[in-house]
Coordinates of C-alpha atoms in Angstrom, one line a residue:
X1 CA 99.5 70.6 136.1
X2 CA 102.7 69.3 137.6
X3 CA 104.7 72.1 136.0
X4 CA 102.6 74.7 137.8
X5 CA 102.9 73.0 141.1
X6 CA 106.7 72.4 141.0
X7 CA 107.6 75.6 139.3
X8 CA 106.1 78.3 141.6
X9 CA 108.1 81.4 140.7
X10 CA 106.9 84.0 138.2
X11 CA 108.9 87.2 137.7
X12 CA 106.7 89.7 135.9
X13 CA 109.8 91.6 134.7
X14 CA 111.0 88.6 132.6
X15 CA 108.2 86.0 132.5
X16 CA 105.4 88.0 130.9
X17 CA 105.5 87.5 127.1
X18 CA 105.4 90.3 124.6
X19 CA 101.9 91.6 124.6
X20 CA 102.0 93.5 121.3
X21 CA 98.5 93.9 119.8
X22 CA 96.7 92.9 123.0
X23 CA 94.1 94.9 125.0
X24 CA 93.5 94.7 128.7
X25 CA 91.1 96.1 131.2
X26 CA 92.1 96.4 134.9
X27 CA 89.7 97.5 137.6
X28 CA 91.3 99.2 140.6
X29 CA 94.4 99.9 138.5
X30 CA 95.3 103.3 140.1
X31 CA 96.8 102.0 143.4
X32 CA 98.2 99.0 145.3
X33 CA 98.2 95.6 143.6
X34 CA 96.1 97.0 140.7
X35 CA 98.8 99.5 139.9
X36 CA 101.4 96.7 140.0
X37 CA 99.3 94.8 137.5
X38 CA 99.0 97.7 135.2
X39 CA 102.7 98.6 135.5
X40 CA 103.9 95.2 134.5
X41 CA 101.4 94.8 131.6
X42 CA 102.5 98.2 130.3
X43 CA 106.1 97.1 130.6
X44 CA 105.5 94.4 128.0
X45 CA 104.1 96.6 125.2
X46 CA 100.3 96.1 125.0
X47 CA 98.3 97.8 122.3
X48 CA 95.9 99.4 124.9
X49 CA 95.5 99.2 128.6
X50 CA 92.3 100.5 130.2
X51 CA 92.9 101.6 133.7
X52 CA 89.7 101.8 135.7
X53 CA 89.8 103.7 138.9
X54 CA 87.5 105.5 141.4
X55 CA 89.2 108.9 141.9
X56 CA 90.5 111.2 139.2
X57 CA 93.5 112.3 141.3
X58 CA 94.5 108.7 141.9
X59 CA 94.2 107.9 138.2
X60 CA 96.4 110.9 137.4
X61 CA 99.0 109.9 139.9
X62 CA 99.1 106.4 138.4
X63 CA 99.6 107.8 134.9
X64 CA 102.5 109.9 136.1
X65 CA 104.1 107.0 137.9
X66 CA 103.6 104.6 135.0
X67 CA 106.0 106.6 132.9
X68 CA 108.7 104.5 134.6
X69 CA 107.3 101.3 133.0
X70 CA 106.4 102.1 129.5
X71 CA 104.6 104.2 126.9
X72 CA 101.7 105.8 128.8
X73 CA 100.0 106.8 125.6
X74 CA 98.8 103.2 125.6
X75 CA 96.9 103.9 128.9
X76 CA 93.2 104.7 128.6
X77 CA 92.1 106.1 132.0
X78 CA 88.5 105.4 132.9
X79 CA 86.8 106.7 136.0
X80 CA 84.3 104.2 137.5
X81 CA 82.2 104.3 140.6
X82 CA 81.6 100.7 141.7
X83 CA 79.2 101.9 144.4
X84 CA 76.8 103.1 141.7
X85 CA 75.4 100.4 139.4
X86 CA 74.1 102.8 136.8
X87 CA 77.6 104.3 136.5
X88 CA 79.1 100.7 136.2
X89 CA 76.4 100.0 133.5
X90 CA 77.4 103.1 131.5
X91 CA 81.1 102.3 131.7
X92 CA 80.6 98.7 130.8
X93 CA 78.4 99.5 127.8
X94 CA 80.9 102.2 126.6
X95 CA 83.8 99.7 126.8
X96 CA 81.7 97.0 124.9
X97 CA 81.0 99.5 122.1
X98 CA 84.6 100.9 122.0
X99 CA 86.6 97.7 122.0
X100 CA 86.9 95.3 119.1
X101 CA 88.8 92.7 121.2
X102 CA 89.6 92.0 124.9
X103 CA 92.6 89.9 125.7
X104 CA 92.2 90.2 129.5
X105 CA 89.8 91.5 132.0
X106 CA 91.3 91.7 135.5
X107 CA 88.8 92.3 138.2
X108 CA 91.1 93.6 140.9
X109 CA 89.2 96.4 142.6
X110 CA 88.0 95.9 146.1
X111 CA 87.2 97.1 149.6
X112 CA 89.3 95.6 152.3
X113 CA 88.2 94.6 155.9
X114 CA 86.1 97.5 157.0
X115 CA 82.9 98.7 158.6
X116 CA 79.4 97.9 157.2
X117 CA 78.0 100.4 154.9
X118 CA 75.3 100.4 152.3
X119 CA 75.9 102.0 148.9
X120 CA 74.1 105.4 148.8
X121 CA 72.4 105.0 145.5
X122 CA 71.7 101.2 145.4
X123 CA 71.3 100.3 149.1
X124 CA 73.5 97.2 148.9
X125 CA 76.3 96.2 151.3
X126 CA 79.2 98.2 149.9
X127 CA 81.7 95.3 150.2
X128 CA 79.5 93.0 148.2
X129 CA 78.6 95.6 145.6
X130 CA 82.2 96.8 145.0
X131 CA 84.0 93.6 145.3
X132 CA 81.6 91.4 143.4
X133 CA 78.2 92.6 142.1
X134 CA 79.5 95.5 140.1
X135 CA 82.3 93.5 138.6
X136 CA 80.0 90.6 137.8
X137 CA 78.0 93.1 135.7
X138 CA 81.1 94.5 134.0
X139 CA 82.2 90.9 133.3
X140 CA 78.9 89.9 131.8
X141 CA 78.7 92.9 129.5
X142 CA 82.2 92.3 128.3
X143 CA 82.0 88.5 128.1
X144 CA 81.2 88.4 124.3
X145 CA 84.5 90.3 123.7
X146 CA 86.4 87.8 125.8
X147 CA 84.7 85.0 124.0
X148 CA 85.7 86.2 120.5
X149 CA 89.3 87.0 121.5
X150 CA 91.6 83.9 121.2
X151 CA 93.0 82.7 124.5
X152 CA 91.7 85.7 126.4
X153 CA 91.7 85.8 130.2
X154 CA 89.3 86.6 133.0
X155 CA 90.9 87.0 136.4
X156 CA 89.3 87.7 139.7
X157 CA 91.4 88.9 142.7
X158 CA 90.2 86.7 145.5
X159 CA 92.0 85.8 148.8
X160 CA 92.6 82.8 151.0
X161 CA 90.3 84.5 153.5
X162 CA 87.5 83.0 151.3
X163 CA 88.1 80.0 153.5
X164 CA 87.3 81.8 156.7
X165 CA 83.5 82.2 156.5
X166 CA 80.6 79.9 156.9
X167 CA 76.8 80.0 157.1
X168 CA 76.4 81.8 153.8
X169 CA 73.5 81.0 151.6
X170 CA 73.3 84.0 149.1
X171 CA 69.5 83.6 149.4
X172 CA 68.4 87.2 149.5
X173 CA 69.4 90.9 149.6
X174 CA 68.2 90.9 153.2
X175 CA 70.9 88.3 154.0
X176 CA 73.5 90.4 152.2
X177 CA 72.5 93.5 154.0
X178 CA 73.3 92.2 157.5
X179 CA 76.3 93.6 159.4
X180 CA 78.3 90.4 160.0
X181 CA 81.4 92.2 161.1
X182 CA 84.3 93.9 159.1
X183 CA 86.3 90.7 158.5
X184 CA 83.3 88.5 157.5
X185 CA 82.0 91.2 155.1
X186 CA 85.3 91.0 153.3
X187 CA 85.6 87.2 153.4
X188 CA 82.2 86.7 152.0
X189 CA 83.1 88.7 148.9
X190 CA 86.3 86.7 148.4
X191 CA 84.2 83.5 148.5
X192 CA 81.8 85.0 146.0
X193 CA 84.6 85.6 143.6
X194 CA 85.8 81.9 143.6
X195 CA 82.2 80.7 143.4
X196 CA 81.6 82.8 140.3
X197 CA 84.8 81.6 138.6
X198 CA 83.8 78.0 139.1
X199 CA 80.2 78.6 138.0
X200 CA 81.5 80.4 134.9
X201 CA 83.9 77.6 134.1
X202 CA 81.1 75.0 134.3
X203 CA 79.1 77.0 131.8
X204 CA 82.0 77.1 129.5
X205 CA 82.5 73.4 129.7
X206 CA 78.8 72.8 128.9
X207 CA 78.7 75.3 126.0
X208 CA 76.2 77.6 127.8
X209 CA 76.0 81.4 128.0
X210 CA 77.5 81.9 124.5
X211 CA 80.5 79.6 125.0
X212 CA 81.4 77.0 122.4
X213 CA 82.5 73.9 124.3
X214 CA 83.8 72.2 121.2
X215 CA 86.2 74.9 120.0
X216 CA 87.2 76.8 123.1
X217 CA 89.7 79.6 122.6
X218 CA 88.8 81.9 125.5
X219 CA 88.5 83.1 128.0
X220 CA 90.6 81.2 130.5
X221 CA 88.9 82.0 133.8
X222 CA 90.7 81.8 137.1
X223 CA 90.7 83.3 140.6
X224 CA 93.9 84.3 142.4
X225 CA 95.2 84.9 145.9
X226 CA 97.9 87.7 146.1
X227 CA 99.3 86.7 149.5
X228 CA 99.8 89.1 152.4
X229 CA 100.4 92.4 150.6
X230 CA 101.1 95.9 152.0
X231 CA 98.3 98.0 150.5
X232 CA 95.9 100.6 151.9
X233 CA 93.5 97.8 152.9
X234 CA 95.1 97.3 156.3
X235 CA 94.2 101.0 157.0
X236 CA 90.6 100.1 156.5
X237 CA 91.0 97.3 159.1
X238 CA 92.5 99.9 161.5
X239 CA 89.4 102.1 161.0
X240 CA 87.1 99.2 161.7
X241 CA 88.9 97.7 164.7
X242 CA 90.8 100.6 166.2
X243 CA 94.0 100.5 168.2
X244 CA 94.2 96.7 168.3
X245 CA 94.3 96.5 164.5
X246 CA 96.7 99.4 164.3
X247 CA 99.2 97.5 166.6
X248 CA 98.7 94.3 164.6
X249 CA 99.3 96.0 161.3
X250 CA 102.4 97.7 162.6
X251 CA 103.9 94.3 163.5
X252 CA 102.8 92.6 160.3
X253 CA 103.5 95.3 157.7
X254 CA 107.2 94.6 157.5
X255 CA 106.4 91.0 156.6
X256 CA 103.9 91.9 153.9
X257 CA 104.8 91.8 150.2
X258 CA 105.3 94.8 148.0
X259 CA 102.2 95.2 145.8
X260 CA 104.1 96.2 142.7
X261 CA 107.0 93.7 142.9
X262 CA 105.2 90.6 144.4
X263 CA 101.5 91.1 145.2
X264 CA 100.5 91.3 141.6
X265 CA 102.3 88.1 140.5
X266 CA 99.5 85.5 140.6
X267 CA 97.1 87.8 138.7
X268 CA 99.7 88.6 136.1
X269 CA 100.5 84.9 135.7
X270 CA 96.8 84.1 135.2
X271 CA 96.3 87.1 132.9
X272 CA 99.4 86.7 130.6
X273 CA 101.3 83.4 131.0
X274 CA 101.2 81.1 128.0
X275 CA 101.3 78.2 130.5
X276 CA 97.7 78.9 131.4
X277 CA 96.8 77.7 127.9
X278 CA 99.4 75.0 127.7
X279 CA 98.3 73.4 131.0
X280 CA 94.6 74.2 130.4
X281 CA 94.2 76.0 133.7
X282 CA 90.5 76.7 133.8
X283 CA 88.2 77.6 136.7
X284 CA 91.1 77.3 139.2
X285 CA 92.4 79.0 142.3
X286 CA 96.0 80.2 142.0
X287 CA 98.2 81.2 144.9
X288 CA 101.6 82.9 144.8
X289 CA 103.2 82.9 142.4
X290 CA 101.8 80.3 140.0
X291 CA 100.5 77.4 142.1
X292 CA 97.1 75.9 141.4
X293 CA 95.5 74.8 144.7
X294 CA 92.2 73.6 146.0
X295 CA 89.8 76.3 147.2
X296 CA 87.5 75.7 150.2
X297 CA 84.7 73.1 150.2
X298 CA 82.2 75.9 150.2
X299 CA 83.7 77.4 147.1
X300 CA 83.2 74.1 145.3
X301 CA 79.5 73.9 146.3
X302 CA 77.6 74.1 143.0
X303 CA 74.3 74.9 144.7
X304 CA 75.9 77.8 146.5
X305 CA 77.4 79.0 143.2
X306 CA 74.0 79.0 141.6
X307 CA 72.4 80.7 144.6
X308 CA 75.0 83.5 144.2
X309 CA 74.4 83.8 140.5
X310 CA 70.6 83.9 140.9
X311 CA 70.8 86.5 143.6
X312 CA 73.2 88.7 141.7
X313 CA 71.0 88.6 138.6
X314 CA 68.0 89.5 140.7
X315 CA 69.7 92.4 142.4
X316 CA 71.1 93.8 139.1
X317 CA 67.7 93.3 137.3
X318 CA 65.9 95.1 140.1
X319 CA 68.4 98.1 140.2
X320 CA 69.0 98.4 136.5
X321 CA 65.6 97.3 135.2
X322 CA 67.1 95.6 132.1
X323 CA 70.3 93.7 131.6
X324 CA 72.2 93.8 128.2
X325 CA 73.2 90.1 128.3
X326 CA 71.6 86.6 128.5
X327 CA 70.4 86.0 132.0
X328 CA 70.3 82.5 133.7
X329 CA 67.6 83.0 136.3
X330 CA 65.8 86.3 135.8
X331 CA 63.2 86.7 133.0
X332 CA 63.4 90.4 132.1
X333 CA 60.2 90.2 130.1
X334 CA 58.2 89.0 133.1
X335 CA 59.0 92.2 134.9
X336 CA 57.0 94.1 132.2
X337 CA 54.2 91.5 132.4
X338 CA 54.9 90.3 128.8
X339 CA 55.3 86.7 129.8
X340 CA 52.5 86.7 132.4
X341 CA 54.7 85.0 135.0
X342 CA 57.0 85.9 137.9
X343 CA 60.7 86.1 137.3
X344 CA 62.2 82.6 137.2
X345 CA 64.8 80.5 135.4
X346 CA 64.7 80.7 131.6

């Protein structure tokens, strides 16, 4: 990957190839980095671009602003509430039924550093549910589409803050539902995203979970770090930490990258660049703009990856009752007493 390491610039205005005929899904696409991702994909002529967002007014604003970048008739707006697993399930199943191909799924949506809350309908730490669990479910439902689309991409928007947390086991929901402080709540989700990318890439290499290890064409699965970006997430930190955070943000904001011009570059590189295929960039961690680098030691811990996968399946199975994809650890039949055994690895 010498080319990637020595050539670290990626200009989305000129370096994204023509995307004619391609279909993308972007979560959190109505503001910040997500809007930048959507804008630059639209700029390069995709067939369809599904913009998933939380608030109808934000989605409408984004559609109006996107007229500057391309043909907004290609935008398919989808309202999704990541704090409600049943809503996520409905949206995911709708997309799986509606789409015939999927060239890129970019899981960008996320809560920033903020106070501890549990989701009102599911009773899960909101950071973990929004930033990871809901998007894990969306990914798994759409995975067959990614697998059948040549050289498709799966991109998770992580952060270098995944390095700044320890003592995480992903052993139980009780562990997840502990208030470990605004910064650590965020950092834990960023670690989870890199763990998931690496666990998924291992399954691809082994030909598990519907992957064909001998004739791999997609997806190319990577996590990215956007760098320090000026979005609404610092406002969440201000709400969590008060005047001290406000002062820090005031000092740092002029140094932060613009989300539309720069913050979206690593995700766009991972989602669109032909170099991902040429250099076989799989299961990696990419920092601005296009540099593959080593994630934390924790992120490479295979047991921690499997703990996370198991716990996520257990939570989703408990909240949704049945999962429309092949599970790794939870036996959905056992829940109904059909297998006569407690849930365990299949």
